Amino acid sequence: MDGSECGRIGSGLLAFVGVEGTDTLEDALWLARKLPQIRIFDDAEGRMNLGLADFGGGILVISQFTLFGSLRKGTRPSYNRAAVPAVAVPLYEAFVAELEAALGHTVPRGVFGAHMTIHAVNDGPVTLILDTRNKDL
């Protein structure tokens, strides 16, 4: 699969997921259980009070190793913190499987490691970074 037309949702969440070299299965499961619970969708009064399941929206998951890009040593990013595919793929797959179990349905996603064109419309003020090293969210 070349990554063309591999996942699509309407309203909901676009989750870019990066796997760090030190990530564990526990990290993947924690994130998969946390995402559907985040209350960032408006209720009838216009307050961010609904989670993904309450809202009825979708979630599109895209693997994104470049989240770990570092420019500390110059102008070309280093991705040394990103997990190698042999580590990242099983954790990414476990994350998606746990997310599907939490939501009760299949989750559309991109193709791991593929070049993808992603079309997104950001309808609102919310962009969050969830880091499994900082679970005080």
Steps between C-alpha positions, in 0.01 A plus 500: 500500500645837403314709758252653256146520638571279800289667768226761518269647765256785530504704820719371777867463588811478287760324712863511391670224695875481542674208667816583692780247539432469873122456469341184635178306453374668820549841335306396189210363704487807728479731199234289328283508812557872562417637155128411489448655845638846426210744522567754225174499303225754566183402683161667442618808695815538291733377776776249430342223701465201267741219422533326169234236576256765635552714193464212257799611294770297339870472556766466232837367618818585309844368595744791516861434597589862418337607827835411653701721265772699673683805365732518798815448289423705190238551234437143383273308738628195680249226573718300739230494769248332270469124537627280221220331302559162670403666831260766372271287283390255773439787746306698238291192417436434871397865543250477214361165621448639852341816361262289292411295809436818701279649227333178388569549130771500236724805499612632161871563473786579274756251376800472730810642333321603180519840338153646553317817410272591788213742453372648824269781603566627851159611626574642840770612734619165632833336420647284775825314549464185710833370623509164676801627698275766654176328598385789722248608237 
